[in-house]
Coordinates of C-alpha atoms in Angstrom, one line a residue:
X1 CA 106.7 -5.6 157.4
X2 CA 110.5 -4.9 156.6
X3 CA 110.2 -1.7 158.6
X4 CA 109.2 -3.7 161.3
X5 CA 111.4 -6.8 161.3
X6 CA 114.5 -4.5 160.7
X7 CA 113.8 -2.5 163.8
X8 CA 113.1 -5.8 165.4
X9 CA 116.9 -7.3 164.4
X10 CA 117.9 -4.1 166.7
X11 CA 116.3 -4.9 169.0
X12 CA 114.0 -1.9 168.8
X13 CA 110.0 -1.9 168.6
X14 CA 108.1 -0.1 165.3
X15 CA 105.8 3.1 165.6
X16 CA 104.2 4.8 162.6
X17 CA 103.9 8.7 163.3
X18 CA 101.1 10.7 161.2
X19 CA 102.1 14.3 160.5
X20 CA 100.8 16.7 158.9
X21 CA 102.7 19.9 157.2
X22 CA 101.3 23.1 158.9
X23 CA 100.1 21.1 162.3
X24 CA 100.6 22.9 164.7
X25 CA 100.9 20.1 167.3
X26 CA 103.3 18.1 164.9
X27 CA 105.3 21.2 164.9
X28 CA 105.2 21.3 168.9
X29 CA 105.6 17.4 168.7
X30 CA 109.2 17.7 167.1
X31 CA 110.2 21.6 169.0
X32 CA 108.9 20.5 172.4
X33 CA 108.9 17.1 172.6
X34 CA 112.0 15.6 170.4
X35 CA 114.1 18.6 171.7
X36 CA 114.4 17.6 175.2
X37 CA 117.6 15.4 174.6
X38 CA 115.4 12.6 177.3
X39 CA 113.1 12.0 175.1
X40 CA 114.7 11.7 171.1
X41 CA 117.8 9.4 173.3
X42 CA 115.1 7.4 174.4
X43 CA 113.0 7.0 171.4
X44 CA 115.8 7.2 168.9
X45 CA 117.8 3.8 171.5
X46 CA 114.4 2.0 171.4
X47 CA 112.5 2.8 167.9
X48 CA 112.5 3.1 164.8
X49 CA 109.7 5.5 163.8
X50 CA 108.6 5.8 160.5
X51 CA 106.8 9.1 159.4
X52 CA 104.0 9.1 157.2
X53 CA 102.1 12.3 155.8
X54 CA 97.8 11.7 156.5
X55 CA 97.3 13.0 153.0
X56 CA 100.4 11.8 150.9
X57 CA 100.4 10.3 147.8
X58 CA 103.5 8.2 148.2
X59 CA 103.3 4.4 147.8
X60 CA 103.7 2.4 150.9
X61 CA 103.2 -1.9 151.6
X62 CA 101.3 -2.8 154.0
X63 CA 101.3 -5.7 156.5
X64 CA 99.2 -7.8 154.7
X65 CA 101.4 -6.6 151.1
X66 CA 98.6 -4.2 149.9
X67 CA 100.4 -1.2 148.3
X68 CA 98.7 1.8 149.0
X69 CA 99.1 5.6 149.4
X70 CA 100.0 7.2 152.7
X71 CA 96.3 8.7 152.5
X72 CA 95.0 5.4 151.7
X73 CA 96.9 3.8 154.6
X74 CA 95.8 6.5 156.8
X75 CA 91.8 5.8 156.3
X76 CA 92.2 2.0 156.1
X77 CA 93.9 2.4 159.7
X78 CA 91.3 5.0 161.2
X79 CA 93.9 7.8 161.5
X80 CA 92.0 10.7 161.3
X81 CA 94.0 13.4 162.8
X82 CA 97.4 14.6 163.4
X83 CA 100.1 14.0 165.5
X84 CA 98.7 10.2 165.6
X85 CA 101.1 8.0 166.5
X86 CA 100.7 3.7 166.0
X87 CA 103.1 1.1 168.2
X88 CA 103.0 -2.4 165.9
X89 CA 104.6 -5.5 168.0
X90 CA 107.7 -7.3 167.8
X91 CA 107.3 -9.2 164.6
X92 CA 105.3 -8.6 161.5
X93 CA 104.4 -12.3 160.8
X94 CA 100.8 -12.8 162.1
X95 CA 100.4 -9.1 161.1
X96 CA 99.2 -9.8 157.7
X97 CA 96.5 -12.4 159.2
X98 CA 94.6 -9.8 161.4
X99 CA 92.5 -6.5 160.6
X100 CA 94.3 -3.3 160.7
X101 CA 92.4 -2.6 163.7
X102 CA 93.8 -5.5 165.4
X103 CA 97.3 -4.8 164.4
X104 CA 98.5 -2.1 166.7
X105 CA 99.1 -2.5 170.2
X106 CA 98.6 0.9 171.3
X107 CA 97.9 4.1 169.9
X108 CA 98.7 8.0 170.3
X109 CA 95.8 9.9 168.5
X110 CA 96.4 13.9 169.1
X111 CA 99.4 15.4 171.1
X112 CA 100.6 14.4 174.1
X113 CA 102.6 16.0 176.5
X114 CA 106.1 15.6 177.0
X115 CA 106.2 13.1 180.1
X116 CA 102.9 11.2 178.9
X117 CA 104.6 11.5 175.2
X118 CA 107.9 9.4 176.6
X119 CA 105.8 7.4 179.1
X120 CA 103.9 6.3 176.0
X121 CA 107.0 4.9 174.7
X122 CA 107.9 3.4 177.5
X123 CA 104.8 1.6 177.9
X124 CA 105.4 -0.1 174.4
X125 CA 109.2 -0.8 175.3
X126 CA 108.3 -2.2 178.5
X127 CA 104.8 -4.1 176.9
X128 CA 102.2 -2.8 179.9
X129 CA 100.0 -3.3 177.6
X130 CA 99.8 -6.5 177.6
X131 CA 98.6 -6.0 181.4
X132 CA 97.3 -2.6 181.9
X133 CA 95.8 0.8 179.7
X134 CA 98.3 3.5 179.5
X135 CA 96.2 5.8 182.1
X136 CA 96.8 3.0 184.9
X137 CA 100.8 2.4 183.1
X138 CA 100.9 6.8 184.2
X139 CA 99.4 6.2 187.3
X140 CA 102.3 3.5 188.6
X141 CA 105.2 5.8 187.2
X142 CA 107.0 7.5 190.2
X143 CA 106.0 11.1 191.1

């Protein structure tokens, strides 16, 4: 929840990336993906990103004040793979109310490509999801 509201005070939005060491589409995640200067601007002006290991053992709170490990958080959340990437909404508050599945507002399971990986961001910066998927969000981005 701090995570969140201090991104929020910047006026950024929250995302929770799941990594994995030896992945090889983590690794292509961060040399592919972050290293086009487009893309870590973009995400680094509108997010704070926090990154969490699938099967760590460090202690972590979670919306609804459960202190867990990363693993634990990882299984209560249905992350099963990595890169996985979660977008939480503005503000933590009502957070703590709902179930974990209920909590994001979109989701990255598996790599993504770099346009569809910033377009993904986008879509959470601009909220489409409040109105459309992110296939039809692609779909209305110009050629």
């Amino acid at each position: 929840s701090d995570d969140l509201e201090d991104a929020h005070k910047q006026g950024k939005r929250f995302a929770i990336m799941w990594e994995l060491k030896g992945c090889p589409y983590c690794k292509e995640t961060h040399f592919v993906n972050f290293a086009q200067s487009r893309i870590a601007d973009y995400v680094k002006s509108n997010f704070e990103v926090l990154q969490l290991n699938i099967i760590g053992s460090l202690k972590v709170t979670d919306f609804d004040g459960a202190e867990l490990a990363e693993k634990d958080l990882a299984a209560k959340y249905g992350v099963r793979f990595t890169p996985t990437l979660q977008f939480f909404p503005e503000r933590a508050g009502p957070l703590k109310e709902l179930a974990p599945a209920k909590r994001e507002v979109a989701r990255a399971p598996g790599y993504l490509r770099p346009d569809d990986f910033l377009a993904m961001f986008r879509c959470v910066r601009e909220k489409a999801y409040e109105t459309k998927s992110f296939r039809d969000f692609v779909k209305s981005l110009p050629s």
